[in-house]
Short mmCIF file of C-alpha atoms and ligand atoms in Angstrom, two decimals:
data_model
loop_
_atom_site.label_atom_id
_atom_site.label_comp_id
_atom_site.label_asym_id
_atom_site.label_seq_id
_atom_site.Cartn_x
_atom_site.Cartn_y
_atom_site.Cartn_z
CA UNK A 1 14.14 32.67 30.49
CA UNK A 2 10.80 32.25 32.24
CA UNK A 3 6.89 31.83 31.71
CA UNK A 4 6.09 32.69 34.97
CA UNK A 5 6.35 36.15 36.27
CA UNK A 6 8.97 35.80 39.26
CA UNK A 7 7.37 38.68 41.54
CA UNK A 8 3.83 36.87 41.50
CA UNK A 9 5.12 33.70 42.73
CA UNK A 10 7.88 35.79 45.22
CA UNK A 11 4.89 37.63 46.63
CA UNK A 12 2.63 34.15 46.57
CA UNK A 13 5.57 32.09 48.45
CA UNK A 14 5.82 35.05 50.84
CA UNK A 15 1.92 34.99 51.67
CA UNK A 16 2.90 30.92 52.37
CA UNK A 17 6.37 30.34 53.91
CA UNK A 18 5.75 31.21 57.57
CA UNK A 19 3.12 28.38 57.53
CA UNK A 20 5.36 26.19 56.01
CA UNK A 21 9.01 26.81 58.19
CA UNK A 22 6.04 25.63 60.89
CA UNK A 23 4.71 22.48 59.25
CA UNK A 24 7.98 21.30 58.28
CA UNK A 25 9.59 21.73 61.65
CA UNK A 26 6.71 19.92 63.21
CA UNK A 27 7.41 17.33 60.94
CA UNK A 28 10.84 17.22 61.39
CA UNK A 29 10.27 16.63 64.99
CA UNK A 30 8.07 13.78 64.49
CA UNK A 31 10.15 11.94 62.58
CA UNK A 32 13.38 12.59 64.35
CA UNK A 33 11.90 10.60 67.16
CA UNK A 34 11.67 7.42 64.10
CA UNK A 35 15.25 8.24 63.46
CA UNK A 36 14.80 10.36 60.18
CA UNK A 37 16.61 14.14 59.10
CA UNK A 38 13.80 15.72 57.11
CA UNK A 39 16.90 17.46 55.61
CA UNK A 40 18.04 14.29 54.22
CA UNK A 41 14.68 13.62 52.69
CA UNK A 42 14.08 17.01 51.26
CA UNK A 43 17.19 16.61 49.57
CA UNK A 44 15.79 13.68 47.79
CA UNK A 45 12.94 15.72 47.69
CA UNK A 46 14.56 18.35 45.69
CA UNK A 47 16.40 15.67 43.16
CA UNK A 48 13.49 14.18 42.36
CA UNK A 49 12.32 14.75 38.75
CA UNK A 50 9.85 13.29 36.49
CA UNK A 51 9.52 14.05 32.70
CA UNK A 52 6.15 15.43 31.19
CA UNK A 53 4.93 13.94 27.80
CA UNK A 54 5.10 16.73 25.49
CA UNK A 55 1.31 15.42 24.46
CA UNK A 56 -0.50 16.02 27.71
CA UNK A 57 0.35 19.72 27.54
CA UNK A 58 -2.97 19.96 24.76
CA UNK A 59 -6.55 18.75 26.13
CA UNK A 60 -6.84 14.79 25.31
CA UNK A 61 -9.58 12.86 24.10
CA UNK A 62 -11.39 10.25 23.53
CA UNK A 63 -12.97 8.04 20.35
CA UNK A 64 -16.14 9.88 21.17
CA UNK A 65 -14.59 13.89 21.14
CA UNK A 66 -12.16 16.31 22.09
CA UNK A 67 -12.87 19.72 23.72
CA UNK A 68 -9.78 21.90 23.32
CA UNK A 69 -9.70 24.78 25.81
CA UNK A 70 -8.45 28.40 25.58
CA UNK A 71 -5.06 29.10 24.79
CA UNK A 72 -3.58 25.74 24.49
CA UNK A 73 -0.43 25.54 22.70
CA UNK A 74 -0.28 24.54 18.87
CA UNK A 75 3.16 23.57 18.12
CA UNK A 76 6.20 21.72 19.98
CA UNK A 77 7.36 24.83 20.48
CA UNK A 78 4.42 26.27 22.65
CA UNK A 79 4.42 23.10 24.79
CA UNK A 80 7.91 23.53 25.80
CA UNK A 81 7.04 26.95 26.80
CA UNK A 82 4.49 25.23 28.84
CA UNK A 83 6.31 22.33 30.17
CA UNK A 84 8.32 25.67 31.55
CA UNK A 85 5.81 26.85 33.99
CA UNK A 86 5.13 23.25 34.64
CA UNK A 87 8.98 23.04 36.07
CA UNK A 88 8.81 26.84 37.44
CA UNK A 89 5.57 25.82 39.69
CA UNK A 90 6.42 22.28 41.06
CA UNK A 91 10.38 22.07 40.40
CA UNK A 92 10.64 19.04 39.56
CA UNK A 93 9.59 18.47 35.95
CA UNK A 94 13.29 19.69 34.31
CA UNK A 95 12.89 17.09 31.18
CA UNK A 96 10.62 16.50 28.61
CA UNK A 97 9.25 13.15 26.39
CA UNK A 98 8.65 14.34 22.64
CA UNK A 99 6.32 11.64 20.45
CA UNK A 100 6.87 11.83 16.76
CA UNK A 101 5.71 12.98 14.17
CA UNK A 102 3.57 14.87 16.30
CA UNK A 103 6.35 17.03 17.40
CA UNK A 104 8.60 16.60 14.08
CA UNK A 105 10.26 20.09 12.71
CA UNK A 106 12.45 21.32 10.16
CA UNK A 107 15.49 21.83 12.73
CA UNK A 108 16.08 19.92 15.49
CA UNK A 109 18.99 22.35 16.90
CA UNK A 110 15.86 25.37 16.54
CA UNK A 111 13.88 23.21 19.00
CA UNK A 112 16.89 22.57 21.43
CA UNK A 113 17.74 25.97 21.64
CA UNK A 114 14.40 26.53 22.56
CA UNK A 115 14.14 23.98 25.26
CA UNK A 116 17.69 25.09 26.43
CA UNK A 117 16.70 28.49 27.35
CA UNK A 118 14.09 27.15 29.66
CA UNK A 119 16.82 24.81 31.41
CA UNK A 120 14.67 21.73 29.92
CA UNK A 121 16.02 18.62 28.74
CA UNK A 122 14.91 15.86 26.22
CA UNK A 123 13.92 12.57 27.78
CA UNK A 124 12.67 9.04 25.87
CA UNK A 125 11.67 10.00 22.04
CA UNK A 126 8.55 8.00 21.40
CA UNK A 127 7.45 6.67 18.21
CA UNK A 128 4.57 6.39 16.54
CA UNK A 129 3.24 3.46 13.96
CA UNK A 130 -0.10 3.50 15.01
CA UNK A 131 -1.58 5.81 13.07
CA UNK A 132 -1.19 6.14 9.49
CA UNK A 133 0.41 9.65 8.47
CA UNK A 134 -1.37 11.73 5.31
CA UNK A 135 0.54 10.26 1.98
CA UNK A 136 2.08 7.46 3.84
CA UNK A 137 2.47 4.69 1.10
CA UNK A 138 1.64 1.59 3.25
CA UNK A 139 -0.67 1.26 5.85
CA UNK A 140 -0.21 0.56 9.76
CA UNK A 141 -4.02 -1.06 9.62
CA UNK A 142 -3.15 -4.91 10.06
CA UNK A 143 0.08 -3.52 12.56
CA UNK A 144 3.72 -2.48 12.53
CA UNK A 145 6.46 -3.81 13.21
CA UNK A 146 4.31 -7.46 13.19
CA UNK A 147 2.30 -6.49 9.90
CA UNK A 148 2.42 -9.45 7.69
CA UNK A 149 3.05 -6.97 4.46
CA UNK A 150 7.14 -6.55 4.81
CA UNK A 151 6.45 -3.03 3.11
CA UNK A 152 4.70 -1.87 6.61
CA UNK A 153 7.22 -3.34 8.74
CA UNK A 154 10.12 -1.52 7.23
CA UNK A 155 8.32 1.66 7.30
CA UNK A 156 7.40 0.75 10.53
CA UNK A 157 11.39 0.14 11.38
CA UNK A 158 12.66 3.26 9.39
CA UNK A 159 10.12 5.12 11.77
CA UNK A 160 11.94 4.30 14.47
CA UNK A 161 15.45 4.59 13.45
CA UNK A 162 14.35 8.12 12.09
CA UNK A 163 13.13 8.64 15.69
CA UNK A 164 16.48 8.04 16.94
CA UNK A 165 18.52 10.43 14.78
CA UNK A 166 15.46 13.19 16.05
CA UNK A 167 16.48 12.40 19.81
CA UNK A 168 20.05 12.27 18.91
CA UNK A 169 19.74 15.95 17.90
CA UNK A 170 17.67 16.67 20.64
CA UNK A 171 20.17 15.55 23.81
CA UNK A 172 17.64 12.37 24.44
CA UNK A 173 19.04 8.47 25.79
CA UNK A 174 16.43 6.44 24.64
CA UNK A 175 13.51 5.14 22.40
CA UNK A 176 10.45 4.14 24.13
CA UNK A 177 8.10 1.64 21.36
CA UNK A 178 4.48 1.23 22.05
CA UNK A 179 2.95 -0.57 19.00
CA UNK A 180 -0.75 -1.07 18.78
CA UNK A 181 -0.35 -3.84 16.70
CA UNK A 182 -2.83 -7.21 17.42
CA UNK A 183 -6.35 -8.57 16.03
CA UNK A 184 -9.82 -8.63 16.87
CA UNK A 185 -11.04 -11.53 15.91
CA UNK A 186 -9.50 -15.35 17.29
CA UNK A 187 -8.12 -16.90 14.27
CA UNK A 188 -7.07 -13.45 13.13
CA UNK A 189 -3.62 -13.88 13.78
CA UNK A 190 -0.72 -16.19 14.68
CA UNK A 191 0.58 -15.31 17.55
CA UNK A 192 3.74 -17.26 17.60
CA UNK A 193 4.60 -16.00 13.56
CA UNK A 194 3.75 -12.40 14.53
CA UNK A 195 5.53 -12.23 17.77
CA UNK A 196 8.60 -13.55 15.52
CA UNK A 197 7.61 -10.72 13.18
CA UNK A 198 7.90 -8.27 15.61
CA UNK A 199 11.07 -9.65 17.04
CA UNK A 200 13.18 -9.58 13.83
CA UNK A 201 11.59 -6.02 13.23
CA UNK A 202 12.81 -4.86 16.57
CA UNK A 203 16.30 -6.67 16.23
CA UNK A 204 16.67 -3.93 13.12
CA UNK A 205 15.87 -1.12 15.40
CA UNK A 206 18.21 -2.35 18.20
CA UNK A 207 20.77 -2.29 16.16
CA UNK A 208 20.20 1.01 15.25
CA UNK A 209 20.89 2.18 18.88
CA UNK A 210 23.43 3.93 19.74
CA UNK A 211 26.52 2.92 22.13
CA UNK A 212 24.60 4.76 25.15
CA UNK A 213 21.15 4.84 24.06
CA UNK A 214 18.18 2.13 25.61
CA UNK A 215 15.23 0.51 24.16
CA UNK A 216 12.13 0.32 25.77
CA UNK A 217 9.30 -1.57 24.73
CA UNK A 218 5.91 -0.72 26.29
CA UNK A 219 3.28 -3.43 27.08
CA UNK A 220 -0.67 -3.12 26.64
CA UNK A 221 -2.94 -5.55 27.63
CA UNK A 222 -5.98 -4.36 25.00
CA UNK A 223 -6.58 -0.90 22.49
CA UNK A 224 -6.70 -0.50 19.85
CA UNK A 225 -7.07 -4.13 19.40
CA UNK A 226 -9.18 -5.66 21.06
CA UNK A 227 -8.57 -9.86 21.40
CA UNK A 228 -4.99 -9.94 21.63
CA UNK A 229 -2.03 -7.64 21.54
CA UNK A 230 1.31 -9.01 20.38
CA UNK A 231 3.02 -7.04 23.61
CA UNK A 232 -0.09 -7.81 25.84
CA UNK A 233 2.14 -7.68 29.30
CA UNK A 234 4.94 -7.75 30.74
CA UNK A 235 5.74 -11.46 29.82
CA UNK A 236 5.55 -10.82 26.42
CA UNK A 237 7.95 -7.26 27.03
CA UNK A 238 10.39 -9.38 29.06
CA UNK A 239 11.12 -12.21 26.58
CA UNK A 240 11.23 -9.69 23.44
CA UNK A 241 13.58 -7.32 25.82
CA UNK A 242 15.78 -10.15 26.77
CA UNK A 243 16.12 -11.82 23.40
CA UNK A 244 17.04 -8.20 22.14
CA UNK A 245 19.55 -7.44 24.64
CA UNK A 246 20.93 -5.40 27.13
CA UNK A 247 20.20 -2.03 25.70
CA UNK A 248 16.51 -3.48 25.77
CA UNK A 249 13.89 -2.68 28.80
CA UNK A 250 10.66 -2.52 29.83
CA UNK A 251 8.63 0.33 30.13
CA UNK A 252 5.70 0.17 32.47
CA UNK A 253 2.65 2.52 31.65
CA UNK A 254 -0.02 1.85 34.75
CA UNK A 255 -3.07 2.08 33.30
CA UNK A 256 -1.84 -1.41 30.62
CA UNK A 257 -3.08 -3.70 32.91
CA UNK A 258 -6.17 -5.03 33.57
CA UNK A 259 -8.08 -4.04 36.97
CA UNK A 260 -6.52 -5.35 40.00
CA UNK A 261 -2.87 -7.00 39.33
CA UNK A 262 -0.60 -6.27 41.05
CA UNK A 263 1.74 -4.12 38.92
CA UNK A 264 4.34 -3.27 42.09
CA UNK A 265 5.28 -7.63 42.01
CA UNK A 266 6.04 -7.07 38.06
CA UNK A 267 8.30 -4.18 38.85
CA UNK A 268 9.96 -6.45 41.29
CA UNK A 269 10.58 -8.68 38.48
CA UNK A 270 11.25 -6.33 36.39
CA UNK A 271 14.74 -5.17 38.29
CA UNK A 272 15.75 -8.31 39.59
CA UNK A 273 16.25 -9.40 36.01
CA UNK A 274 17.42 -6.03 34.79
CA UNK A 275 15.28 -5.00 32.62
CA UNK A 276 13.11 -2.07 34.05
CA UNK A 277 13.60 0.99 31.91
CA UNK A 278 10.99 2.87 33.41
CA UNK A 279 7.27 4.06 33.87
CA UNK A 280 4.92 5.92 32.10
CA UNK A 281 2.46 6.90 35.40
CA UNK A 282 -0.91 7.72 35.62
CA UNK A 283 -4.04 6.33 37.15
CA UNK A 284 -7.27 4.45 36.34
CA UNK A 285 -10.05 2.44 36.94
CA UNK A 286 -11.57 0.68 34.13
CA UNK A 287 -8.60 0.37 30.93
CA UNK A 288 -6.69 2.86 29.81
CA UNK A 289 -7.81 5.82 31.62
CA UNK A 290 -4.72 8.14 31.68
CA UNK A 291 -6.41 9.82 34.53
CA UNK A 292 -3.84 12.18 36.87
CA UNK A 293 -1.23 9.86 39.06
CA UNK A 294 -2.14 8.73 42.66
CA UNK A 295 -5.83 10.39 41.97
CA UNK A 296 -7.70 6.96 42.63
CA UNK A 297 -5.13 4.28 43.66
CA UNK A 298 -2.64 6.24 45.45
CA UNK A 299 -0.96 3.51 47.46
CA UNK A 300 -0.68 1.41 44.60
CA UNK A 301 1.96 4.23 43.42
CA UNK A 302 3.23 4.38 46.83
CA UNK A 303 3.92 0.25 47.11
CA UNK A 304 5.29 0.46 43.55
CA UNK A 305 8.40 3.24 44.77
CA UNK A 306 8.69 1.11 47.72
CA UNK A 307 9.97 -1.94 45.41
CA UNK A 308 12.16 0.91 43.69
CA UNK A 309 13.27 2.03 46.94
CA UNK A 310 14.19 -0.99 48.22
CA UNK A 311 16.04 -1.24 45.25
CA UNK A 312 17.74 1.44 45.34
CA UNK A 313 18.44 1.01 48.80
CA UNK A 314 19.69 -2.64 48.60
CA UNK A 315 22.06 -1.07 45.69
CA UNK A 316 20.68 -3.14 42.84
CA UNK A 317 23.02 -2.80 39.59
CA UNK A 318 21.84 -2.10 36.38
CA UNK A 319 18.97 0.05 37.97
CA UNK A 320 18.05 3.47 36.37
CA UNK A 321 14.24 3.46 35.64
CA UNK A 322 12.95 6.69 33.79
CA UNK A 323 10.11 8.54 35.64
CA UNK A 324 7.57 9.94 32.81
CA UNK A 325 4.18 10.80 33.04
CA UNK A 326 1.34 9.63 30.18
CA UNK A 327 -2.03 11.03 30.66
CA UNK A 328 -4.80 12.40 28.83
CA UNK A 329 -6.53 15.51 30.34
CA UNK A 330 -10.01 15.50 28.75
CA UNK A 331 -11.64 18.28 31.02
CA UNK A 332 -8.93 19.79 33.51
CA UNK A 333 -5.79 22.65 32.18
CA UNK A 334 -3.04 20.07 31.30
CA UNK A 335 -0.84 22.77 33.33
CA UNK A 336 -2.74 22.36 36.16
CA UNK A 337 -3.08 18.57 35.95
CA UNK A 338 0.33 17.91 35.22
CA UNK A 339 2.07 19.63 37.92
CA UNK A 340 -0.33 18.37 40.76
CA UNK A 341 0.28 14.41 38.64
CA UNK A 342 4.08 15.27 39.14
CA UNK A 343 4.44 16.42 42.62
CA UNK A 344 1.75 13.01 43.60
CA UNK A 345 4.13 10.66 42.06
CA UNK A 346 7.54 12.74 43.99
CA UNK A 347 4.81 12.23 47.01
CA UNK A 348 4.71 8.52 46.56
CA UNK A 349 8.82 8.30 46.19
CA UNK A 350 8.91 10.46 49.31
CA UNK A 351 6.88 8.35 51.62
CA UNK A 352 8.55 5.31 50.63
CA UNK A 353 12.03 6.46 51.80
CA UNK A 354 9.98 6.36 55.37
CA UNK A 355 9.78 2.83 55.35
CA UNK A 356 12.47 1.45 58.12
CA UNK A 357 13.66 -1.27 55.60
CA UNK A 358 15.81 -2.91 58.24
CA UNK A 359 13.46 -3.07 60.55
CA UNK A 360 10.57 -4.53 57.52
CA UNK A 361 12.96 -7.05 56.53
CA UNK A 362 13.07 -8.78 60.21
CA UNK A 363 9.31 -8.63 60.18
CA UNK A 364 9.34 -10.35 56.81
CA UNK A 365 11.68 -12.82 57.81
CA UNK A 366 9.96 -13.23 61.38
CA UNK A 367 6.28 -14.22 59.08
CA UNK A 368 5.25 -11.10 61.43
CA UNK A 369 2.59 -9.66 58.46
CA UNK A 370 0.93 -7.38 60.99
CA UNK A 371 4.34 -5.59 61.73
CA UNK A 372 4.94 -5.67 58.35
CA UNK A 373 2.47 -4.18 56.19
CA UNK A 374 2.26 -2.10 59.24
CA UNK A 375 5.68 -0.50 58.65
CA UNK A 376 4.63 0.23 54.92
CA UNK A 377 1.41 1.55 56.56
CA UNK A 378 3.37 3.78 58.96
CA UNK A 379 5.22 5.32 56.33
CA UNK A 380 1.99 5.90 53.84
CA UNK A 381 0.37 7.81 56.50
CA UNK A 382 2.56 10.46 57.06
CA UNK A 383 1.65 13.75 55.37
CA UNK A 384 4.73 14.50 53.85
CA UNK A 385 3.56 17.93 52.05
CA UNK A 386 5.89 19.80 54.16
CA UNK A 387 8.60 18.29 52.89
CA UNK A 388 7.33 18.74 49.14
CA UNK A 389 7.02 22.19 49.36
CA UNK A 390 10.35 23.47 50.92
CA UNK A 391 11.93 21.42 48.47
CA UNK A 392 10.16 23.69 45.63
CA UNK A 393 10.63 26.23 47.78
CA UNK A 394 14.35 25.60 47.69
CA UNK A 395 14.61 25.10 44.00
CA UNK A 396 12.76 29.03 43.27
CA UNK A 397 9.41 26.92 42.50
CA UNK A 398 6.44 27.54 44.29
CA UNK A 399 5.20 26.81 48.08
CA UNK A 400 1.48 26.50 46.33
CA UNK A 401 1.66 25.76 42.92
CA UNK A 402 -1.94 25.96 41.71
CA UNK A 403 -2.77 29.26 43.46
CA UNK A 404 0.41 30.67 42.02
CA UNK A 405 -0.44 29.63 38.49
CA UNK A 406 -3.82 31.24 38.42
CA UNK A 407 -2.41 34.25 40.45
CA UNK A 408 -0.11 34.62 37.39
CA UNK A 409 -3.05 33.57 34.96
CA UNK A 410 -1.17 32.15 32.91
CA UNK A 411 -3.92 30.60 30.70
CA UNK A 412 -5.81 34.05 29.73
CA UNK A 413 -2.61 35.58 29.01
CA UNK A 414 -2.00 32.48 25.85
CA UNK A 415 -5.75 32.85 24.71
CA UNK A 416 -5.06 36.19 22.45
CA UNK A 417 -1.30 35.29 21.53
CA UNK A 418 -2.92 31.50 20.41
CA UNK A 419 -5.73 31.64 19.00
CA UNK A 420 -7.09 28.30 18.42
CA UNK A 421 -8.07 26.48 15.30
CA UNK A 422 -11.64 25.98 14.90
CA UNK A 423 -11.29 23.04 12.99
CA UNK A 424 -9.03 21.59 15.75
CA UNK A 425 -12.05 19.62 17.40
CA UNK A 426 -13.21 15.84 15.76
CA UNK A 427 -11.75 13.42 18.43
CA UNK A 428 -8.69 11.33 19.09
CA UNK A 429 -6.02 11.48 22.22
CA UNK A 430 -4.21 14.50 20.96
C1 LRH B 501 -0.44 3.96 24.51
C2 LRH B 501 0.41 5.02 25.18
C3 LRH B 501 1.81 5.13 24.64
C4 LRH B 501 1.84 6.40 23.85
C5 LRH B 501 0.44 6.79 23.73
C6 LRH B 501 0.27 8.26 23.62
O1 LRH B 501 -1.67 3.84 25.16
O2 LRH B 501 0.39 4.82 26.55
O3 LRH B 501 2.73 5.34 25.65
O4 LRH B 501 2.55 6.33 22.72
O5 LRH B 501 -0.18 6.28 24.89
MN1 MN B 502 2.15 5.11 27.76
#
């Protein structure tokens, strides 16, 4: 099945591909002389993928307001249909990252089905005990799975393992657990008695895992609380991943730390020891910004897939991060924003399989910093769009994404078949 009608973005590739077969083979030439096959890094073009959170496909918010557009979709069941024609534009987005209970329903095997027939896949279930659901008997207000009231933290921890049975039904390998929980005030809280809190609350959910499955916890540095965070960074993820166990990882969202550190040394750590089990990308420049991937610091993202890179190519074991994208898309079409996020991030990847690695580790080892961050330079600089769009045009997705989408227009088309809620405004991320 397919959202987007195949003759509009056959007759848009068609306008596009004699450009293309052009620019790539131009490119090709250029870096056959450095020793490359653009073939070769197409094809890793074309296996890239990156999952899209099944809560950027509505217009985000803030604490101040929301301003839903036209047509957005309602349910779980619309956003798969539009985390469809995010994969049929840019090819690469076959998997998506459900957060509950936002996208909770009767039958699991219902919502499967549906994903099924659009080829797409369920990635990292995300939970959610940071907001307090209508009835719920105890409150999430003092935290989670830290709350000093035992009551919270086993609702907090049945949360969780309920999240697992949903992915379970839904095909999906692992739990990803951001918890809000911290204080406001110094003297609030105890940080050594609630990080133990939150430790024996997670040991209950790890053992809830199954055989295959992975844990991964997701560090904040502030928001919603504002003075300390019980999983502030990645220190704090490492030692509660490591006393957890194997099955336990850290996830590492971009916009969780504060302005300026250098987030490509903690992935470094991150693998050497093991324990990176993936991102959530996006971009920013003050806190938590969720702004589109590579929009503002895009060879932050770049030097971040060169340490995965390098890992990859120095064959580290135990090394299988999960690419997902977290944003909030306040006053662009999530569709829009989402496949140009997706196809900046497979941008980054790309360029960093330029590097000559060889050749960077002599300059390393030499001290030679000029011919070093020069080789990482090298690779940066190369516009590797060619390469990006013969892969989608490979995989049936198309050469120019965004002109094919409104060619289709897509949007219009939802407005009369969803008509929106008026009283879906007030404020809030979702
Ligand atoms: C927290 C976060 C987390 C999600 C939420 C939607 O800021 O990054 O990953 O649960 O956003
Ligand atoms: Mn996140």
């Amino acid at each position: 099945m397919r959202r987007i009608d195949s003759a509009v973005l056959h007759e848009q590739n068609e306008k596009e591909f004699a450009f293309l077969q052009t620019d790539f083979n131009a490119l090709g030439e250029k870096l056959s002389r450095d020793g490359i096959d653009i073939e070769a890094i197409t094809k890793a073009a074309e296996a890239f993928q990156i999952a899209v959170p099944s809560w950027g496909t509505g217009t985000g918010g803030t604490r101040f307001a929301r301003f839903p557009g036209q047509g957005e979709p309602r349910n779980i069941f619309e956003k798969v249909e539009d985390c469809a024609v995010i994969n049929e534009l840019s090819g690469c987005t076959d998997s998506i990252s459900p957060h509950f209970p936002w996208d909770k329903v009767d039958d699991f095997s219902e919502l499967k089905q549906h994903a099924d027939a659009y080829g797409l896949k369920w990635v990292s279930v995300n939970s959610n005990t940071f907001q307090d659901q209508p009835g719920q008997a105890v409150s999430y207000k003092y935290g989670s799975l830290s709350n000093t009231e035992k009551a919270s933290r086993d609702l907090a921890i049945q949360h969780n393992l309920d999240c697992i049975s949903y992915g379970q039904q839904l095909g999906a390998k692992s739990l990803t657990v951001w918890v809000g929980d911290g204080s406001n005030h110094p003297g609030q809280q105890h940080f050594q008695r609630a990080f133990e809190r939150y430790l024996a609350s997670a040991e209950q959910i790890y053992k809830g895992l199954p055989a295959d499955w992975e844990m991964h916890l997701e560090h904040k540095m502030f928001e919603p609380a504002f003075y300390s965070t019980v999983i502030q960074d990645w220190g704090s993820s490492i030692l509660a991943a490591m006393h957890l166990g194997p099955k336990c990882k850290s996830l590492v969202d971009l916009g969780h730390h504060a302005p300026n550190t250098n987030i490509e040394m903690i992935v470094a750590r991150l693998i050497q020891f093991k324990k990176l089990g993936g991102f959530h990308f996006n971009d920013s420049k003050y806190g938590d910004d969720d702004l589109d991937s590579g929009s503002l610091q895009p060879y932050q993202q770049f030097l971040i897939f060169n340490e995965l890179v390098d890992a990859e190519h120095r064959k580290e074991s135990e090394f299988n991060p999960a690419y997902m994208l977290d944003q909030s898309h306040n006053v662009t079409d999530p569709i829009e924003i989402l496949v140009i996020s997706a196809i900046e991030v497979q941008r980054s990847y790309i360029k960093a399989l330029l590097v000559n690695r060889e050749a960077l580790y002599g300059y390393q080892d030499a001290n030679d910093a000029i011919m070093a961050s020069g080789e990482l330079k090298r690779a940066f600089n190369f516009d590797v769009a060619p390469i990006l769009a013969m892969a989608r045009y490979r995989k049936g997705a198309a050469i120019n994404p965004l002109k094919t989408y409104r060619a289709a227009n897509y949007r219009n088309a939802m407005a009369p078949v969803r008509p929106r809620d008026p009283k879906a405004t007030g404020s809030g991320i979702i």
